[in-house]
């Protein structure tokens, strides 16, 4: 899915919500788990119900690969089934493989193949530590995206991302500025955590037109209003992710309805933000 | 495998070689590929022959997860079979999952489960960009190791890893010094590329006793002698990896014998290095 299509979807649906698919069988209703012959089967049934319930309120889904890999091959199958289900039934939703990959060139090329060709995702999250040749192999695919880690929402983001160089430039700023020379905003997004609301102004100075994937609203305490006030552009320029707040809104049999309710609340709030802050 | 056992293996076998298992069916002899019903089956047969041929010359194997993930579930099965084969037949070899993972705490916990429990590896490579809480979940497993990226061997390592902060401390030094407060040298190793020979002196000032996993000898042009002169400690403290130089030493039917020959040459060189530089 290219940038024009993504912006079109956001305009049409008045939402920039991304639903994070971090399935954990310990948090699913027992009927789902009891009726499945494997954990992977439970995950796929759960995901399908969540997707059908929330699709009208979001423009993207973000399966978090760790939650599938933890169940081994059975989990990998659930991931492949989930992406295929999305591609077949919701072709206008962006599918972001949240993988945080990044390695030397020939290895990144294999990760790119795994994500874009074998799995069929539209985008992948990539870690910047190893530099240009670790990111470039992900950029050779038409209509596919790299979502590069810049400023994350977790406490450990303080350890390295905010370190200033001799000119006072922080590492996340250097990452964004450097990476913008590797690819245009047609192919590159950045991860910026919602818990860093006021820093969105600084981010927009470095990356005026890139889409930002924003985790940390909800469970991690970030403010949607602050993110939009400082981060929204005339093309929206934001994908705000919520995982646990939506998919585990209820642990009972009504989990799908509860996820729809939470997604719909966030989408309504996002429509309001678009009215207020889209410049 | 704990540190004492690893050092014991190196002393006994007079080698600190790690063989990288980066299987690529395009580089395998046609008999292997033609006789297999899937790419994953070819990979497992190829790996088994390489392992049997090289085990006496090395103390560790490092499957590179990208090369398995690229083949989807079939590749994941080859990875699981390879690790199981190693655990059953070569229980004194360290198995390093080269995965370069790293995410927020609850996600890293799932990656740790995937690597250490589901897959059964002894160690995992982890990217430092997201800081302490992205690394800590990998540290809660007895006898398991985190191998943290510090200074890699690829051209892109110049982009961020060598950037100096206001006090002149380079990012890779900050990563090492900070991470040493998260775990002891019983649980934490660092990745340092062989192409940075002279920088091993600086690395040893920050990390006097941690094991270093050193890629980049061979195909990437690093010098074993330089790595050992500047990086070896009284416990050896080095695991030097070679992947393509060993496993693709021949693309003919003699690939296993050729891999043994290359591994044996490197091991002989390593024995000489231990005589010269083990302090």
XYZ file of C-alpha atoms in Angstrom:
558
model
C 0.000 0.000 0.000
C 1.541 3.317 -1.007
C 1.398 6.649 0.774
C -1.422 8.093 -1.338
C -3.625 5.079 -0.628
C -2.840 5.238 3.086
C -3.707 8.938 3.267
C -6.878 8.197 1.279
C -7.938 5.551 3.784
C -7.370 7.911 6.707
C -9.386 10.677 4.994
C -12.225 8.346 4.120
C -12.528 6.570 7.474
C -11.576 9.526 9.705
C -9.280 7.335 11.777
C -5.542 6.703 11.973
C -5.772 3.812 14.404
C -3.454 0.814 14.163
C -4.573 -2.234 16.144
C -1.702 -4.207 17.643
C -2.159 -7.962 17.470
C -0.136 -9.224 20.467
C -2.024 -12.434 21.204
C -1.432 -14.072 24.586
C -3.454 -17.199 25.224
C -3.366 -16.523 28.983
C -5.540 -13.463 28.380
C -8.073 -15.046 26.028
C -11.494 -16.321 27.068
C -11.349 -19.995 27.985
C -13.852 -20.967 25.277
C -11.374 -19.898 22.586
C -8.512 -21.826 24.139
C -10.572 -24.914 25.053
C -12.037 -25.305 21.567
C -8.660 -25.038 19.815
C -6.419 -28.032 19.265
C -3.240 -25.927 19.563
C -2.306 -22.494 20.964
C -1.707 -21.316 17.387
C -5.235 -22.270 16.402
C -6.595 -20.325 19.391
C -4.500 -17.309 18.367
C -5.822 -17.329 14.832
C -9.472 -17.680 15.912
C -8.971 -14.885 18.443
C -7.272 -12.607 15.880
C -9.972 -13.201 13.284
C -12.699 -12.198 15.712
C -10.739 -9.092 16.784
C -10.063 -8.112 13.168
C -13.691 -8.495 12.078
C -14.830 -6.458 15.078
C -12.354 -3.596 14.682
C -11.645 -3.259 10.949
C -14.059 -0.387 10.393
C -12.334 1.690 13.091
C -8.719 1.303 11.984
C -6.478 1.612 8.935
C -3.680 -0.749 10.001
C -2.921 -3.917 11.951
C 0.380 -4.606 13.625
C 1.096 -8.216 14.565
C 3.944 -8.308 17.083
C 6.103 -11.202 15.932
C 7.424 -12.126 19.389
C 3.951 -13.208 20.479
C 3.825 -15.736 17.621
C 7.448 -16.896 17.760
C 6.982 -17.776 21.439
C 4.711 -20.650 20.322
C 7.230 -21.973 17.812
C 6.069 -23.327 14.476
C 2.476 -23.471 15.678
C 2.651 -19.741 16.423
C 4.349 -18.970 13.096
C 1.464 -20.677 11.351
C -1.013 -18.495 13.266
C 0.932 -15.429 12.112
C 0.925 -16.534 8.469
C -2.799 -17.350 8.673
C -3.530 -13.964 10.244
C -1.683 -12.005 7.561
C -3.341 -14.065 4.827
C -6.763 -13.463 6.406
C -6.084 -9.714 6.446
C -4.835 -9.643 2.848
C -7.842 -11.606 1.585
C -10.554 -9.850 3.547
C -9.185 -6.396 4.311
C -6.883 -5.467 1.428
C -7.094 -1.751 2.254
C -5.574 -2.154 5.723
C -1.828 -1.748 6.109
C -0.174 -4.795 7.716
C 2.897 -3.893 9.766
C 5.115 -6.766 10.893
C 6.439 -5.542 14.230
C 9.743 -7.364 14.119
C 12.459 -4.828 15.067
C 14.878 -6.550 12.704
C 18.243 -5.239 11.480
C 21.476 -7.012 10.564
C 24.318 -6.848 8.024
C 23.225 -6.461 4.396
C 22.920 -10.049 3.224
C 21.070 -10.993 6.422
C 18.691 -8.026 6.289
C 17.939 -9.070 2.707
C 16.772 -12.434 4.047
C 14.630 -10.744 6.728
C 13.115 -8.538 4.006
C 12.279 -11.616 1.957
C 10.788 -13.303 5.057
C 8.601 -10.298 5.846
C 7.532 -8.957 2.459
C 7.543 -12.054 0.232
C 7.048 -15.101 2.455
C 4.755 -13.494 5.037
C 3.270 -10.831 2.763
C 3.284 -7.876 5.156
C 3.269 -4.278 3.863
C 5.712 -2.835 6.391
C 8.314 -3.929 8.923
C 9.744 -2.252 12.005
C 13.556 -2.058 11.814
C 16.200 -1.175 14.430
C 18.748 1.460 13.326
C 21.812 0.529 15.397
C 23.709 -1.177 12.562
C 23.265 1.713 10.112
C 22.551 2.137 6.442
C 23.405 -1.243 4.957
C 21.277 -2.941 7.638
C 18.210 -0.917 6.553
C 18.666 -0.554 2.769
C 17.750 -4.163 1.860
C 14.234 -3.519 3.203
C 13.826 -0.555 0.837
C 13.929 -2.388 -2.474
C 10.282 -3.479 -2.498
C 7.652 -1.502 -4.349
C 4.816 -0.269 -2.128
C 6.450 -1.665 1.024
C 7.548 0.344 4.051
C 10.362 0.502 6.580
C 9.261 1.733 9.993
C 12.526 2.689 11.672
C 12.880 2.926 15.463
C 13.640 6.514 16.442
C 12.321 7.396 19.888
C 10.560 4.565 21.683
C 8.026 4.700 24.499
C 9.754 2.482 27.054
C 11.865 3.560 30.066
C 15.042 2.192 28.420
C 14.692 4.716 25.594
C 16.530 7.090 27.961
C 19.657 4.918 27.971
C 20.885 5.700 24.459
C 18.271 7.436 22.300
C 18.474 10.769 24.119
C 22.278 10.931 24.385
C 23.579 14.189 22.896
C 26.552 14.364 20.568
C 29.124 17.171 20.586
C 26.783 19.514 18.706
C 23.914 18.789 21.096
C 22.094 16.580 18.622
C 20.355 13.660 20.289
C 20.802 10.148 18.905
C 17.138 9.817 17.819
C 17.498 13.064 15.854
C 20.642 11.808 14.155
C 18.864 8.542 13.326
C 15.953 10.382 11.714
C 18.095 12.886 9.830
C 20.497 10.222 8.578
C 17.756 7.789 7.594
C 15.906 10.451 5.638
C 18.832 10.422 3.214
C 18.294 6.678 2.666
C 14.651 6.792 1.551
C 11.810 9.206 0.899
C 8.667 9.581 2.963
C 7.004 7.250 0.439
C 8.894 4.334 1.964
C 10.088 5.336 5.420
C 8.152 5.888 8.636
C 9.556 6.329 12.137
C 8.519 4.839 15.475
C 7.976 7.591 18.017
C 6.487 6.692 21.395
C 3.405 8.542 22.587
C 4.934 8.910 26.041
C 7.203 11.610 24.559
C 4.382 14.030 23.625
C 6.300 17.314 23.722
C 9.222 15.860 21.765
C 6.962 15.478 18.733
C 7.727 19.100 17.925
C 11.432 18.257 17.675
C 10.638 15.146 15.645
C 8.635 17.198 13.159
C 11.568 19.562 12.730
C 13.654 16.553 11.577
C 10.897 14.678 9.754
C 8.257 17.149 8.555
C 6.411 14.759 6.266
C 7.176 11.173 7.299
C 4.446 9.065 8.781
C 5.080 8.265 12.445
C 3.991 5.002 14.016
C 3.087 5.885 17.577
C 2.832 3.189 20.245
C 2.273 3.914 23.911
C -1.210 5.430 23.893
C -3.300 3.577 26.466
C -1.492 0.894 28.506
C 1.772 2.870 28.478
C 0.163 6.190 29.382
C 0.764 8.432 26.343
C -1.653 11.252 25.485
C -3.353 11.132 22.080
C -4.159 14.829 22.253
C -0.516 15.788 22.826
C 0.701 13.502 20.033
C -1.730 15.124 17.596
C -1.131 18.681 18.721
C 2.606 18.391 18.106
C 2.814 15.596 15.538
C -0.057 15.854 13.054
C 0.575 17.140 9.528
C -1.688 18.124 6.647
C -1.633 14.459 5.553
C -2.315 13.345 9.136
C 1.140 11.738 9.191
C 0.324 9.568 12.190
C -0.571 5.947 12.817
C -1.409 5.565 16.475
C -1.211 2.029 17.781
C -3.128 0.433 20.614
C -2.682 -3.243 21.421
C -3.635 -4.388 24.898
C -6.184 -1.612 25.447
C -8.206 -2.954 22.522
C -7.631 -6.676 22.222
C -7.868 -7.345 25.956
C -10.653 -4.859 26.690
C -12.549 -7.872 28.075
C -11.286 -11.341 28.966
C -14.839 -12.715 28.787
C -16.902 -14.095 25.925
C -17.662 -10.520 24.846
C -13.981 -9.816 24.025
C -14.680 -9.016 20.359
C -17.531 -6.606 21.135
C -15.408 -5.009 23.848
C -12.527 -4.555 21.386
C -14.908 -2.918 18.901
C -16.135 -0.587 21.640
C -12.601 0.502 22.578
C -11.494 0.848 18.947
C -14.601 2.870 18.161
C -13.936 5.197 21.130
C -10.371 5.785 19.949
C -11.529 6.310 16.356
C -14.091 8.907 17.468
C -11.381 10.693 19.399
C -9.146 10.552 16.315
C -11.845 12.068 14.102
C -11.995 14.951 16.578
C -8.197 15.309 16.459
C -8.270 15.442 12.653
C -10.762 18.322 12.871
C -8.640 20.133 15.436
C -5.073 19.631 14.298
C -4.846 18.615 10.652
C -3.005 21.595 9.227
C 26.178 -23.657 29.191
C 27.854 -21.467 31.808
C 31.076 -19.493 31.536
C 33.247 -22.072 33.326
C 32.072 -24.811 30.974
C 32.673 -22.617 27.928
C 36.212 -21.760 29.061
C 36.788 -25.467 29.780
C 35.751 -26.396 26.247
C 38.078 -23.799 24.734
C 41.017 -25.024 26.885
C 40.353 -28.654 26.055
C 39.848 -28.258 22.299
C 42.299 -25.381 21.716
C 39.786 -23.550 19.557
C 37.378 -20.667 20.010
C 35.695 -21.037 16.644
C 31.977 -20.449 16.201
C 30.522 -21.799 12.962
C 27.753 -19.630 11.520
C 24.871 -21.599 10.051
C 23.495 -19.238 7.361
C 22.015 -21.794 4.980
C 21.143 -20.616 1.476
C 19.801 -23.297 -0.822
C 21.178 -21.421 -3.842
C 24.686 -22.205 -2.597
C 24.153 -25.872 -1.741
C 25.134 -28.785 -3.995
C 22.249 -29.785 -6.231
C 22.129 -33.333 -4.833
C 21.081 -31.943 -1.434
C 18.373 -29.738 -2.915
C 17.124 -32.316 -5.433
C 16.750 -35.069 -2.850
C 14.791 -32.914 -0.399
C 11.043 -32.522 -0.597
C 11.170 -28.923 0.728
C 13.834 -26.190 1.096
C 13.653 -26.678 4.867
C 14.470 -30.353 4.523
C 17.480 -29.466 2.335
C 18.629 -26.952 4.945
C 18.453 -29.471 7.758
C 20.336 -32.166 5.798
C 22.968 -29.592 4.797
C 23.351 -28.327 8.385
C 23.647 -31.827 9.812
C 26.473 -32.670 7.422
C 28.258 -29.373 8.178
C 27.856 -29.892 11.921
C 29.157 -33.465 11.886
C 32.130 -32.353 9.796
C 33.102 -29.330 11.873
C 32.126 -30.112 15.481
C 35.628 -31.156 16.552
C 37.055 -27.808 15.403
C 34.608 -25.440 17.092
C 32.968 -24.714 20.438
C 29.831 -22.950 19.198
C 27.291 -22.822 16.375
C 25.401 -19.705 15.402
C 22.288 -20.204 13.287
C 21.322 -16.893 11.692
C 17.545 -16.757 12.043
C 16.913 -14.656 8.927
C 18.084 -17.511 6.711
C 15.411 -19.792 8.180
C 12.604 -17.235 8.449
C 12.988 -16.487 4.732
C 11.548 -19.966 4.046
C 8.555 -19.460 6.316
C 7.257 -22.305 8.451
C 9.305 -24.818 6.488
C 12.452 -22.856 7.372
C 11.419 -22.501 11.012
C 11.110 -26.258 11.214
C 14.637 -26.622 9.809
C 15.878 -24.254 12.507
C 14.112 -26.173 15.287
C 15.439 -29.481 13.906
C 18.972 -28.075 13.702
C 18.982 -26.849 17.295
C 17.506 -30.145 18.492
C 20.157 -32.073 16.554
C 22.881 -29.980 18.173
C 21.450 -30.377 21.682
C 21.107 -34.142 21.311
C 24.421 -34.870 19.624
C 26.727 -32.032 20.651
C 25.598 -30.941 24.117
C 28.951 -29.264 24.842
C 28.667 -26.792 21.975
C 27.137 -23.401 22.677
C 24.146 -22.628 20.426
C 23.779 -18.915 19.692
C 20.522 -17.798 18.053
C 21.628 -14.872 15.906
C 18.374 -12.944 16.041
C 19.286 -9.308 16.874
C 16.053 -8.975 18.836
C 15.093 -6.178 21.248
C 11.724 -4.614 22.093
C 9.781 -3.243 25.068
C 9.815 -5.431 28.182
C 6.752 -7.624 27.701
C 7.689 -8.238 24.058
C 11.334 -9.023 24.798
C 10.023 -11.519 27.381
C 8.188 -13.312 24.565
C 11.314 -13.295 22.373
C 13.284 -14.742 25.313
C 10.699 -17.503 25.699
C 10.826 -18.163 21.940
C 14.618 -18.419 21.916
C 15.482 -20.107 25.199
C 12.413 -22.254 25.925
C 10.684 -23.013 22.625
C 13.823 -23.194 20.445
C 16.230 -24.266 23.197
C 19.226 -22.073 22.267
C 21.880 -21.134 24.853
C 22.386 -17.538 23.766
C 20.731 -14.824 21.698
C 22.079 -11.726 19.973
C 20.213 -8.601 21.115
C 20.170 -5.016 19.766
C 20.753 -2.308 22.411
C 18.875 0.664 20.918
C 15.821 0.377 23.188
C 17.860 0.204 26.415
C 17.714 -1.696 29.679
C 14.131 -2.946 29.822
C 14.481 -4.305 26.263
C 17.475 -6.424 27.302
C 16.658 -7.447 30.901
C 13.956 -10.027 30.044
C 16.635 -12.111 28.298
C 18.720 -12.197 31.496
C 16.384 -14.175 33.719
C 17.374 -17.620 32.423
C 19.934 -19.749 34.251
C 22.956 -20.651 32.111
C 21.679 -18.604 29.153
C 23.490 -15.687 27.546
C 22.740 -12.295 26.029
C 25.139 -11.312 23.241
C 24.624 -7.570 22.907
C 25.520 -5.671 19.732
C 28.293 -3.196 20.498
C 30.524 -2.539 17.471
C 29.543 -4.418 14.357
C 31.635 -5.300 11.310
C 29.503 -3.765 8.561
C 29.982 -0.373 6.826
C 26.820 1.009 8.483
C 28.424 0.627 11.914
C 29.965 4.049 11.222
C 26.549 5.730 11.060
C 25.743 5.641 14.767
C 28.023 3.329 16.767
C 31.080 5.583 16.543
C 29.304 8.876 17.273
C 30.936 10.671 20.210
C 28.967 12.234 23.048
C 29.926 15.496 24.753
C 32.630 13.775 26.817
C 34.098 12.088 23.735
C 32.643 8.702 24.610
C 31.556 6.759 21.525
C 28.126 5.143 21.453
C 29.509 1.579 21.426
C 31.517 2.385 24.566
C 28.454 3.768 26.285
C 26.497 0.652 25.293
C 29.154 -1.633 26.772
C 29.647 0.373 29.952
C 25.918 0.768 30.550
C 25.115 -2.858 29.794
C 27.811 -4.082 32.162
C 25.678 -2.675 34.982
C 22.765 -4.858 33.843
C 24.493 -8.235 33.991
C 27.802 -9.859 34.892
C 30.240 -11.458 32.468
C 28.590 -14.779 33.388
C 25.576 -13.792 31.306
C 26.585 -11.017 28.939
C 28.815 -11.092 25.862
C 29.257 -8.356 23.257
C 29.348 -8.469 19.475
C 32.511 -6.769 18.202
C 33.340 -7.005 14.515
C 36.748 -8.309 13.472
C 37.056 -5.501 10.929
C 37.735 -3.167 13.871
C 40.968 -4.857 14.994
C 42.696 -1.927 16.682
C 39.519 -0.892 18.521
C 39.666 -4.125 20.509
C 42.051 -2.353 22.886
C 39.369 0.250 23.621
C 36.747 -2.476 23.966
C 38.892 -4.302 26.521
C 39.190 -1.123 28.573
C 35.364 -1.066 28.856
C 34.835 -4.831 29.067
C 37.949 -6.479 30.470
C 36.427 -9.872 31.130
C 33.341 -10.291 28.931
C 33.379 -12.787 26.127
C 33.248 -11.112 22.723
C 31.510 -12.698 19.765
C 33.536 -11.658 16.744
C 32.071 -11.883 13.247
C 33.835 -10.576 10.171
C 36.885 -12.838 9.962
C 37.049 -14.263 6.459
C 34.372 -13.046 4.012
C 34.284 -9.581 5.614
C 38.073 -9.194 5.757
C 38.892 -8.996 9.488
C 42.272 -10.180 10.810
C 42.264 -12.999 13.364
C 45.741 -12.096 14.519
C 44.788 -8.487 15.258
C 41.612 -9.522 17.088
C 43.621 -11.859 19.312
C 46.517 -9.472 19.910
C 44.173 -6.767 21.200
C 41.179 -8.757 22.409
C 42.286 -12.015 24.029
C 42.186 -12.388 27.815
C 43.498 -15.014 30.238
C 40.209 -16.893 29.733
C 40.489 -16.456 25.960
C 37.380 -14.253 26.061
C 36.729 -14.606 22.341
C 34.373 -16.555 20.135
C 35.357 -15.913 16.533
C 32.665 -16.658 14.004
C 33.009 -17.731 10.410
C 29.938 -18.517 8.325
C 30.308 -18.362 4.553
C 34.062 -19.114 4.599
C 33.323 -22.489 6.169
C 29.897 -23.648 5.069
C 30.354 -22.609 1.433
C 34.024 -23.608 1.137
C 32.842 -25.803 -1.731
C 29.570 -25.834 -3.613
C 30.211 -29.380 -4.832
C 29.492 -32.774 -3.346
C 32.582 -32.406 -1.130
C 31.055 -29.423 0.732
C 31.204 -31.140 4.121
C 34.847 -32.208 3.741
C 35.691 -28.715 2.491
C 33.979 -27.155 5.518
C 35.976 -29.447 7.802
C 39.192 -28.419 6.060
C 38.447 -24.700 6.486
C 37.320 -25.109 10.091
C 40.404 -27.153 10.877
C 42.666 -24.475 9.354
C 41.031 -21.771 11.456
C 41.197 -23.954 14.566
C 44.928 -24.562 14.038
C 45.439 -20.832 13.695
C 43.426 -20.298 16.876
C 45.557 -22.789 18.822
C 48.584 -20.749 17.768
C 46.860 -17.547 18.886
C 46.121 -19.075 22.291
C 49.835 -19.890 22.681
C 50.839 -16.384 21.649
C 48.287 -14.122 23.272
C 46.466 -15.786 26.139
C 47.614 -13.655 29.021
